[in-house]
Amino acid sequence: MQALVYTGTEKLEYKEFKDPNLIKGESIIKVSASGICGSDMHAYHGKDERRIPPLILGHEVSGIIEKGDKKGKKVVLNPLITCGKCYYCINGREHLCGKRVLLGMNRPIERQGCFAELVLTPDKNIYELPSGLDIKQAPIAEPTAVALHAIELGKESSKKSLEESRILVIGGGAIGLLCALILEKYKKCKEITLIETNKKRLKVCGDHLESKTLSSEDLKINDGSFDLVLDTVGLEITRQNSIKWVDAGGVIIHIGLSQPSGNFNFRKATLQEVTFIGTYCYTNKNFKDTLHLLSNHILGKLDWIEYRELKKGADAFKEIHDGTCSAPKIILIP
Ligand SMILES: [Zn+2]
Ligand SMILES: [Zn+2]
């Protein structure tokens, strides 16, 4: 098959790669579409110890079963592969399974990703494509599930109801925009603000949201202005802003992880009882709920997604890297 192979830091080559071999309990999917995720970018920059070249990246994927029990079915994949037996797996928190792996990783074990014509995946990770969801848009299910999970965590931990909360979303990439869309269109929140540094991307967010959208430059946010802050960027500066802008008793949900450590105002967190929650991926239930949201068009038009040919995927990575890309999400088509 042809695949976009990550061959070294900031290097991707579209070339011949060995076809996956079918094994028991799994299926081979002919890829229809696959999205570029922030974590793929992280790997591309050579900063992910679980993704070592040569490797096919990519885990946001839809397609048609080519080999397997349900041959010919249109599907979307939950790329998070878990053991199914541990405490977390049997209690609906599969994403915390100690044995979890994701498609497009090769440490501790190899699972080739989906920037390719074919991908092998366990049958239990395959979801039938719901009617109403376009197969080319379907890879957006994965980041949407990440956003939904983060919001559900925020909801569980807040003393105020989401509807009456003043909410700030930091970052207008796919996760930030999806958080704002879920809060606005599904959770019916009224007071949402989204901030983003890239002006082009900010405009795309503004065109799809009724929420306030602000450029990070012309910000005049008073301390303690928000009950819930979703940091989808995860830089030291965005964490410092989060703790500054959150009100007493408020909640910070930390989704992005651009810088894994740094200073933080623990004094305010302590004296004002601020809850800080890190969040990662989603549960199987979040993934199912997401398919329902998307197939019923609850989040509005998904025309902010841009499509590129898989064979030109290296250019798309470069554009995201250079910051010249305004689309919150690029999906590659083989
Ligand atoms: Zn992703
Ligand atoms: Zn497990």
mmCIF file of C-alpha atoms and ligand atoms in Angstrom:
data_model
loop_
_atom_site.group_PDB
_atom_site.id
_atom_site.type_symbol
_atom_site.label_atom_id
_atom_site.label_comp_id
_atom_site.label_asym_id
_atom_site.label_seq_id
_atom_site.Cartn_x
_atom_site.Cartn_y
_atom_site.Cartn_z
ATOM 1 C CA MET A 1 0.000 0.000 0.000
ATOM 2 C CA GLN A 2 0.953 3.675 -0.200
ATOM 3 C CA ALA A 3 1.390 5.534 3.070
ATOM 4 C CA LEU A 4 2.577 8.830 4.452
ATOM 5 C CA VAL A 5 5.486 7.629 6.569
ATOM 6 C CA TYR A 6 7.111 9.641 9.344
ATOM 7 C CA THR A 7 10.792 8.989 8.614
ATOM 8 C CA GLY A 8 12.560 11.489 10.887
ATOM 9 C CA THR A 9 12.126 14.816 12.684
ATOM 10 C CA GLU A 10 9.980 17.087 10.489
ATOM 11 C CA LYS A 11 10.165 14.526 7.672
ATOM 12 C CA LEU A 12 7.257 12.693 6.063
ATOM 13 C CA GLU A 13 7.499 10.638 2.879
ATOM 14 C CA TYR A 14 4.651 9.308 0.780
ATOM 15 C CA LYS A 15 5.826 5.860 -0.248
ATOM 16 C CA GLU A 16 5.256 2.103 -0.473
ATOM 17 C CA PHE A 17 4.777 0.410 2.906
ATOM 18 C CA LYS A 18 4.010 -3.207 3.825
ATOM 19 C CA ASP A 19 0.287 -4.041 3.916
ATOM 20 C CA PRO A 20 -1.077 -4.957 7.365
ATOM 21 C CA ASN A 21 -1.695 -8.675 7.987
ATOM 22 C CA LEU A 22 -5.124 -9.703 9.197
ATOM 23 C CA ILE A 23 -5.155 -11.306 12.653
ATOM 24 C CA LYS A 24 -7.967 -12.904 14.661
ATOM 25 C CA GLY A 25 -10.360 -10.461 16.319
ATOM 26 C CA GLU A 26 -9.252 -7.608 14.073
ATOM 27 C CA SER A 27 -10.147 -6.127 10.697
ATOM 28 C CA ILE A 28 -8.363 -4.274 7.927
ATOM 29 C CA ILE A 29 -9.970 -0.950 7.031
ATOM 30 C CA LYS A 30 -9.606 0.777 3.675
ATOM 31 C CA VAL A 31 -9.103 4.352 4.860
ATOM 32 C CA SER A 32 -11.530 6.975 3.529
ATOM 33 C CA ALA A 33 -10.293 9.914 5.579
ATOM 34 C CA SER A 34 -7.873 10.618 8.424
ATOM 35 C CA GLY A 35 -7.367 13.794 10.449
ATOM 36 C CA ILE A 36 -4.118 15.440 11.543
ATOM 37 C CA CYS A 37 -4.053 15.803 15.329
ATOM 38 C CA GLY A 38 -1.929 17.963 17.625
ATOM 39 C CA SER A 39 -0.276 14.794 18.892
ATOM 40 C CA ASP A 40 0.780 13.904 15.320
ATOM 41 C CA MET A 41 2.438 17.330 15.156
ATOM 42 C CA HIS A 42 4.165 16.625 18.455
ATOM 43 C CA ALA A 43 5.566 13.385 16.994
ATOM 44 C CA TYR A 44 6.548 15.183 13.765
ATOM 45 C CA HIS A 45 8.664 17.533 15.857
ATOM 46 C CA GLY A 46 10.478 14.511 17.268
ATOM 47 C CA LYS A 47 9.113 15.089 20.761
ATOM 48 C CA ASP A 48 7.161 11.908 21.383
ATOM 49 C CA GLU A 49 8.955 8.948 22.862
ATOM 50 C CA ARG A 50 6.065 6.633 21.959
ATOM 51 C CA ARG A 51 6.279 7.501 18.261
ATOM 52 C CA ILE A 52 9.666 6.602 16.809
ATOM 53 C CA PRO A 53 10.356 6.774 13.035
ATOM 54 C CA PRO A 54 9.778 4.982 10.717
ATOM 55 C CA LEU A 55 6.091 4.996 11.608
ATOM 56 C CA ILE A 56 2.727 5.767 10.034
ATOM 57 C CA LEU A 57 1.092 8.410 12.241
ATOM 58 C CA GLY A 58 -2.629 9.232 12.437
ATOM 59 C CA HIS A 59 -5.479 7.957 14.605
ATOM 60 C CA GLU A 60 -8.577 9.969 13.613
ATOM 61 C CA VAL A 61 -10.054 7.771 10.928
ATOM 62 C CA SER A 62 -13.034 6.534 8.952
ATOM 63 C CA GLY A 63 -13.224 3.957 6.178
ATOM 64 C CA ILE A 64 -14.708 0.756 4.806
ATOM 65 C CA ILE A 65 -13.923 -2.726 6.106
ATOM 66 C CA GLU A 66 -11.754 -4.417 3.490
ATOM 67 C CA LYS A 67 -10.995 -7.666 5.324
ATOM 68 C CA GLY A 68 -12.780 -8.930 8.412
ATOM 69 C CA ASP A 69 -16.163 -10.136 9.673
ATOM 70 C CA LYS A 70 -18.094 -7.087 8.564
ATOM 71 C CA LYS A 71 -16.515 -6.647 5.127
ATOM 72 C CA GLY A 72 -17.986 -3.734 3.182
ATOM 73 C CA LYS A 73 -19.364 -1.844 6.209
ATOM 74 C CA LYS A 74 -18.677 1.884 6.514
ATOM 75 C CA VAL A 75 -17.028 2.578 9.838
ATOM 76 C CA VAL A 76 -15.358 5.073 12.116
ATOM 77 C CA LEU A 77 -12.658 3.974 14.549
ATOM 78 C CA ASN A 78 -12.092 4.644 18.203
ATOM 79 C CA PRO A 79 -8.283 4.491 18.048
ATOM 80 C CA LEU A 80 -7.772 3.921 21.770
ATOM 81 C CA ILE A 81 -6.987 0.242 22.292
ATOM 82 C CA THR A 82 -7.313 -0.929 25.889
ATOM 83 C CA CYS A 83 -7.024 -4.254 27.752
ATOM 84 C CA GLY A 84 -10.735 -4.642 28.570
ATOM 85 C CA LYS A 85 -9.948 -6.379 31.864
ATOM 86 C CA CYS A 86 -8.438 -3.940 34.346
ATOM 87 C CA TYR A 87 -10.276 -1.863 36.980
ATOM 88 C CA TYR A 88 -10.482 1.162 34.652
ATOM 89 C CA CYS A 89 -11.659 -0.855 31.660
ATOM 90 C CA ILE A 90 -14.493 -2.544 33.531
ATOM 91 C CA ASN A 91 -15.603 0.674 35.210
ATOM 92 C CA GLY A 92 -16.130 2.828 32.116
ATOM 93 C CA ARG A 93 -12.828 4.708 32.302
ATOM 94 C CA GLU A 94 -11.071 2.751 29.577
ATOM 95 C CA HIS A 95 -8.890 5.718 28.630
ATOM 96 C CA LEU A 96 -6.955 5.341 31.887
ATOM 97 C CA CYS A 97 -6.075 1.680 31.232
ATOM 98 C CA GLY A 98 -2.416 1.084 32.011
ATOM 99 C CA LYS A 99 -2.084 -1.067 28.895
ATOM 100 C CA ARG A 100 -3.679 1.427 26.502
ATOM 101 C CA VAL A 101 -2.155 2.075 23.095
ATOM 102 C CA LEU A 102 -3.264 4.295 20.262
ATOM 103 C CA LEU A 103 -3.152 3.693 16.535
ATOM 104 C CA GLY A 104 -0.060 5.383 15.121
ATOM 105 C CA MET A 105 2.320 4.536 17.955
ATOM 106 C CA ASN A 106 5.152 2.032 18.162
ATOM 107 C CA ARG A 107 6.147 2.112 21.837
ATOM 108 C CA PRO A 108 5.649 -0.019 23.886
ATOM 109 C CA ILE A 109 4.096 -2.068 21.058
ATOM 110 C CA GLU A 110 3.657 -1.321 17.385
ATOM 111 C CA ARG A 111 0.317 -0.103 16.023
ATOM 112 C CA GLN A 112 0.661 1.549 12.636
ATOM 113 C CA GLY A 113 -1.566 4.584 12.124
ATOM 114 C CA CYS A 114 -3.981 5.609 9.429
ATOM 115 C CA PHE A 115 -2.175 8.066 7.133
ATOM 116 C CA ALA A 116 -2.211 5.140 4.710
ATOM 117 C CA GLU A 117 -4.491 3.254 2.354
ATOM 118 C CA LEU A 118 -5.073 0.472 4.909
ATOM 119 C CA VAL A 119 -5.084 0.163 8.673
ATOM 120 C CA LEU A 120 -5.446 -2.843 10.988
ATOM 121 C CA THR A 121 -7.640 -2.399 14.058
ATOM 122 C CA PRO A 122 -9.281 -4.569 16.755
ATOM 123 C CA ASP A 123 -12.974 -5.265 16.016
ATOM 124 C CA LYS A 124 -13.990 -3.835 19.386
ATOM 125 C CA ASN A 125 -12.646 -0.424 18.269
ATOM 126 C CA ILE A 126 -14.837 -0.323 15.171
ATOM 127 C CA TYR A 127 -18.098 1.670 15.182
ATOM 128 C CA GLU A 128 -20.542 1.531 12.321
ATOM 129 C CA LEU A 129 -20.758 4.933 10.630
ATOM 130 C CA PRO A 130 -24.100 6.415 11.712
ATOM 131 C CA SER A 131 -26.396 7.608 8.951
ATOM 132 C CA GLY A 132 -26.234 11.375 8.793
ATOM 133 C CA LEU A 133 -22.471 11.492 9.279
ATOM 134 C CA ASP A 134 -20.401 11.984 6.134
ATOM 135 C CA ILE A 135 -17.570 9.458 5.906
ATOM 136 C CA LYS A 136 -15.093 12.212 5.014
ATOM 137 C CA GLN A 137 -16.053 14.257 8.077
ATOM 138 C CA ALA A 138 -16.204 11.269 10.424
ATOM 139 C CA PRO A 139 -12.571 11.444 11.660
ATOM 140 C CA ILE A 140 -13.665 14.564 13.584
ATOM 141 C CA ALA A 141 -15.401 12.152 16.003
ATOM 142 C CA GLU A 142 -12.122 11.503 17.819
ATOM 143 C CA PRO A 143 -11.248 15.110 18.768
ATOM 144 C CA THR A 144 -14.951 15.793 19.418
ATOM 145 C CA ALA A 145 -14.937 12.973 21.979
ATOM 146 C CA VAL A 146 -11.857 14.557 23.611
ATOM 147 C CA ALA A 147 -13.727 17.884 23.890
ATOM 148 C CA LEU A 148 -16.918 16.252 25.157
ATOM 149 C CA HIS A 149 -15.008 14.316 27.823
ATOM 150 C CA ALA A 150 -13.289 17.512 29.013
ATOM 151 C CA ILE A 151 -16.622 19.323 29.288
ATOM 152 C CA GLU A 152 -18.271 16.446 31.169
ATOM 153 C CA LEU A 153 -15.360 16.523 33.650
ATOM 154 C CA GLY A 154 -15.795 20.281 34.037
ATOM 155 C CA LYS A 155 -19.509 19.831 34.620
ATOM 156 C CA GLU A 156 -19.020 17.127 37.271
ATOM 157 C CA SER A 157 -16.500 19.225 39.185
ATOM 158 C CA SER A 158 -18.268 22.611 39.102
ATOM 159 C CA LYS A 159 -20.521 23.775 41.911
ATOM 160 C CA LYS A 160 -22.296 26.119 39.470
ATOM 161 C CA SER A 161 -24.356 24.635 36.657
ATOM 162 C CA LEU A 162 -22.731 24.853 33.214
ATOM 163 C CA GLU A 163 -25.620 26.970 31.890
ATOM 164 C CA GLU A 164 -25.015 29.718 34.450
ATOM 165 C CA SER A 165 -21.206 29.509 34.353
ATOM 166 C CA ARG A 166 -18.976 32.118 32.769
ATOM 167 C CA ILE A 167 -16.728 29.959 30.588
ATOM 168 C CA LEU A 168 -13.407 30.687 28.887
ATOM 169 C CA VAL A 169 -11.926 28.490 26.163
ATOM 170 C CA ILE A 170 -8.227 29.143 25.516
ATOM 171 C CA GLY A 171 -7.222 28.164 21.964
ATOM 172 C CA GLY A 172 -9.141 27.975 18.690
ATOM 173 C CA GLY A 173 -7.708 24.764 17.257
ATOM 174 C CA ALA A 174 -10.005 21.784 16.721
ATOM 175 C CA ILE A 175 -10.327 20.981 20.436
ATOM 176 C CA GLY A 176 -10.966 24.609 21.440
ATOM 177 C CA LEU A 177 -13.527 25.195 18.710
ATOM 178 C CA LEU A 178 -15.234 21.856 19.447
ATOM 179 C CA CYS A 179 -15.376 22.680 23.185
ATOM 180 C CA ALA A 180 -17.050 26.005 22.396
ATOM 181 C CA LEU A 181 -19.462 24.370 19.920
ATOM 182 C CA ILE A 182 -20.465 21.681 22.432
ATOM 183 C CA LEU A 183 -20.944 24.253 25.219
ATOM 184 C CA GLU A 184 -22.959 26.559 22.986
ATOM 185 C CA LYS A 185 -25.053 24.220 20.860
ATOM 186 C CA TYR A 186 -25.406 21.121 23.044
ATOM 187 C CA LYS A 187 -25.025 22.310 26.641
ATOM 188 C CA LYS A 188 -26.839 25.592 25.893
ATOM 189 C CA CYS A 189 -24.349 27.751 27.787
ATOM 190 C CA LYS A 190 -24.782 31.485 27.322
ATOM 191 C CA GLU A 191 -21.570 33.094 28.510
ATOM 192 C CA ILE A 192 -18.701 31.645 26.519
ATOM 193 C CA THR A 193 -15.520 33.411 25.442
ATOM 194 C CA LEU A 194 -12.903 31.860 23.144
ATOM 195 C CA ILE A 195 -9.433 33.352 22.716
ATOM 196 C CA GLU A 196 -6.890 32.532 20.009
ATOM 197 C CA THR A 197 -3.598 34.129 18.872
ATOM 198 C CA ASN A 198 -3.828 33.229 15.160
ATOM 199 C CA LYS A 199 -6.104 35.902 13.617
ATOM 200 C CA LYS A 200 -7.113 33.772 10.616
ATOM 201 C CA ARG A 201 -8.115 30.896 12.824
ATOM 202 C CA LEU A 202 -9.924 33.261 15.194
ATOM 203 C CA LYS A 203 -12.043 34.427 12.264
ATOM 204 C CA VAL A 204 -12.957 30.822 11.374
ATOM 205 C CA CYS A 205 -14.031 30.273 14.993
ATOM 206 C CA GLY A 206 -15.989 33.558 15.000
ATOM 207 C CA ASP A 207 -17.836 32.549 11.830
ATOM 208 C CA HIS A 208 -19.076 29.344 13.474
ATOM 209 C CA LEU A 209 -19.807 30.502 17.008
ATOM 210 C CA GLU A 210 -22.210 32.904 18.662
ATOM 211 C CA SER A 211 -19.814 32.998 21.629
ATOM 212 C CA LYS A 212 -17.449 35.936 22.089
ATOM 213 C CA THR A 213 -14.204 35.380 20.163
ATOM 214 C CA LEU A 214 -11.197 37.499 21.111
ATOM 215 C CA SER A 215 -7.681 37.824 19.827
ATOM 216 C CA SER A 216 -5.154 37.195 22.590
ATOM 217 C CA GLU A 217 -3.603 40.597 21.805
ATOM 218 C CA ASP A 218 -6.576 42.813 22.576
ATOM 219 C CA LEU A 219 -7.436 41.050 25.776
ATOM 220 C CA LYS A 220 -8.540 42.957 28.799
ATOM 221 C CA ILE A 221 -9.669 40.192 31.090
ATOM 222 C CA ASN A 222 -10.046 41.031 34.764
ATOM 223 C CA ASP A 223 -8.779 38.529 37.304
ATOM 224 C CA GLY A 224 -11.452 36.108 38.492
ATOM 225 C CA SER A 225 -13.759 36.601 35.481
ATOM 226 C CA PHE A 226 -14.604 32.960 34.812
ATOM 227 C CA ASP A 227 -16.109 30.004 36.641
ATOM 228 C CA LEU A 228 -14.725 27.440 34.211
ATOM 229 C CA VAL A 229 -11.571 27.729 32.098
ATOM 230 C CA LEU A 230 -10.694 25.149 29.429
ATOM 231 C CA ASP A 231 -7.028 25.394 28.485
ATOM 232 C CA THR A 232 -6.694 23.571 25.158
ATOM 233 C CA VAL A 233 -3.167 24.935 24.584
ATOM 234 C CA GLY A 234 -1.246 23.888 27.699
ATOM 235 C CA LEU A 235 1.624 26.371 27.660
ATOM 236 C CA GLU A 236 3.029 27.726 30.924
ATOM 237 C CA ILE A 237 1.593 31.143 30.009
ATOM 238 C CA THR A 238 -1.898 29.770 29.304
ATOM 239 C CA ARG A 239 -1.857 27.924 32.637
ATOM 240 C CA GLN A 240 -0.784 31.118 34.411
ATOM 241 C CA ASN A 241 -3.576 33.018 32.682
ATOM 242 C CA SER A 242 -6.041 30.265 33.575
ATOM 243 C CA ILE A 243 -5.334 30.547 37.288
ATOM 244 C CA LYS A 244 -5.398 34.364 37.067
ATOM 245 C CA TRP A 245 -8.713 34.526 35.244
ATOM 246 C CA VAL A 246 -10.570 31.796 37.120
ATOM 247 C CA ASP A 247 -12.826 32.943 39.967
ATOM 248 C CA ALA A 248 -12.765 31.615 43.546
ATOM 249 C CA GLY A 249 -14.152 28.094 43.672
ATOM 250 C CA GLY A 250 -13.749 27.770 39.911
ATOM 251 C CA VAL A 251 -12.489 24.935 37.766
ATOM 252 C CA ILE A 252 -9.608 24.746 35.284
ATOM 253 C CA ILE A 253 -9.700 21.910 32.763
ATOM 254 C CA HIS A 254 -6.271 21.320 31.246
ATOM 255 C CA ILE A 255 -6.517 19.578 27.856
ATOM 256 C CA GLY A 256 -3.516 20.812 25.869
ATOM 257 C CA LEU A 257 -0.001 19.786 26.802
ATOM 258 C CA SER A 258 2.397 21.965 24.821
ATOM 259 C CA GLN A 259 4.710 22.438 27.813
ATOM 260 C CA PRO A 260 4.577 19.652 30.395
ATOM 261 C CA SER A 261 5.877 21.695 33.351
ATOM 262 C CA GLY A 262 6.343 25.253 34.646
ATOM 263 C CA ASN A 263 5.311 27.700 37.360
ATOM 264 C CA PHE A 264 1.782 27.910 38.654
ATOM 265 C CA ASN A 265 0.065 30.058 41.289
ATOM 266 C CA PHE A 266 -0.488 27.388 43.931
ATOM 267 C CA ARG A 267 -1.241 30.112 46.488
ATOM 268 C CA LYS A 268 -4.369 31.246 44.643
ATOM 269 C CA ALA A 269 -5.331 27.645 43.861
ATOM 270 C CA THR A 270 -5.187 26.869 47.583
ATOM 271 C CA LEU A 271 -6.681 30.023 49.130
ATOM 272 C CA GLN A 272 -9.489 30.210 46.576
ATOM 273 C CA GLU A 273 -10.182 26.500 46.266
ATOM 274 C CA VAL A 274 -9.608 26.303 42.529
ATOM 275 C CA THR A 275 -9.972 22.830 41.057
ATOM 276 C CA PHE A 276 -7.376 21.911 38.428
ATOM 277 C CA ILE A 277 -8.091 18.818 36.335
ATOM 278 C CA GLY A 278 -5.881 17.275 33.696
ATOM 279 C CA THR A 279 -7.779 15.375 31.030
ATOM 280 C CA TYR A 280 -6.791 12.910 28.353
ATOM 281 C CA CYS A 281 -8.790 11.213 25.599
ATOM 282 C CA TYR A 282 -12.341 10.007 26.364
ATOM 283 C CA THR A 283 -14.330 7.002 27.508
ATOM 284 C CA ASN A 284 -16.095 4.598 25.143
ATOM 285 C CA LYS A 285 -19.363 6.220 26.233
ATOM 286 C CA ASN A 286 -18.073 9.681 25.297
ATOM 287 C CA PHE A 287 -17.190 8.290 21.849
ATOM 288 C CA LYS A 288 -20.702 6.854 21.357
ATOM 289 C CA ASP A 289 -22.329 10.094 22.546
ATOM 290 C CA THR A 290 -20.133 12.006 20.111
ATOM 291 C CA LEU A 291 -21.357 9.941 17.161
ATOM 292 C CA HIS A 292 -24.895 10.826 18.218
ATOM 293 C CA LEU A 293 -24.045 14.563 18.357
ATOM 294 C CA LEU A 294 -22.358 14.537 14.971
ATOM 295 C CA SER A 295 -24.876 12.400 13.105
ATOM 296 C CA ASN A 296 -27.695 14.654 14.340
ATOM 297 C CA HIS A 297 -25.769 17.770 13.254
ATOM 298 C CA ILE A 298 -26.044 19.236 16.753
ATOM 299 C CA LEU A 299 -22.695 21.018 16.406
ATOM 300 C CA GLY A 300 -23.702 22.790 13.188
ATOM 301 C CA LYS A 301 -21.914 22.725 9.856
ATOM 302 C CA LEU A 302 -18.464 21.179 9.875
ATOM 303 C CA ASP A 303 -17.303 23.308 6.949
ATOM 304 C CA TRP A 304 -14.340 24.575 8.981
ATOM 305 C CA ILE A 305 -12.584 21.279 8.189
ATOM 306 C CA GLU A 306 -10.130 21.417 5.273
ATOM 307 C CA TYR A 307 -9.347 18.427 3.055
ATOM 308 C CA ARG A 308 -6.044 17.573 1.393
ATOM 309 C CA GLU A 309 -4.748 14.627 -0.572
ATOM 310 C CA LEU A 310 -2.850 12.117 1.549
ATOM 311 C CA LYS A 311 0.017 12.128 -0.925
ATOM 312 C CA LYS A 312 0.459 15.856 -0.240
ATOM 313 C CA GLY A 313 0.214 15.310 3.518
ATOM 314 C CA ALA A 314 3.793 16.456 4.121
ATOM 315 C CA ASP A 315 2.836 19.948 2.868
ATOM 316 C CA ALA A 316 -0.128 20.054 5.251
ATOM 317 C CA PHE A 317 2.126 19.204 8.210
ATOM 318 C CA LYS A 318 4.542 21.925 7.097
ATOM 319 C CA GLU A 319 1.742 24.516 6.906
ATOM 320 C CA ILE A 320 0.510 23.655 10.379
ATOM 321 C CA HIS A 321 4.097 23.827 11.615
ATOM 322 C CA ASP A 322 4.635 27.261 9.978
ATOM 323 C CA GLY A 323 1.351 28.591 11.368
ATOM 324 C CA THR A 324 0.122 29.517 7.880
ATOM 325 C CA CYS A 325 -2.879 27.223 8.137
ATOM 326 C CA SER A 326 -6.114 28.804 9.360
ATOM 327 C CA ALA A 327 -8.260 25.661 9.423
ATOM 328 C CA PRO A 328 -8.748 24.221 12.908
ATOM 329 C CA LYS A 329 -8.585 20.745 11.335
ATOM 330 C CA ILE A 330 -7.054 19.209 8.209
ATOM 331 C CA ILE A 331 -8.269 15.810 7.053
ATOM 332 C CA LEU A 332 -6.222 13.784 4.567
ATOM 333 C CA ILE A 333 -7.890 11.729 1.822
ATOM 334 C CA PRO A 334 -6.014 8.743 0.311
HETATM 335 ZN ZN ZN B 1 -6.373 13.135 17.978
HETATM 336 ZN ZN ZN B 2 -7.464 -1.980 30.890
#
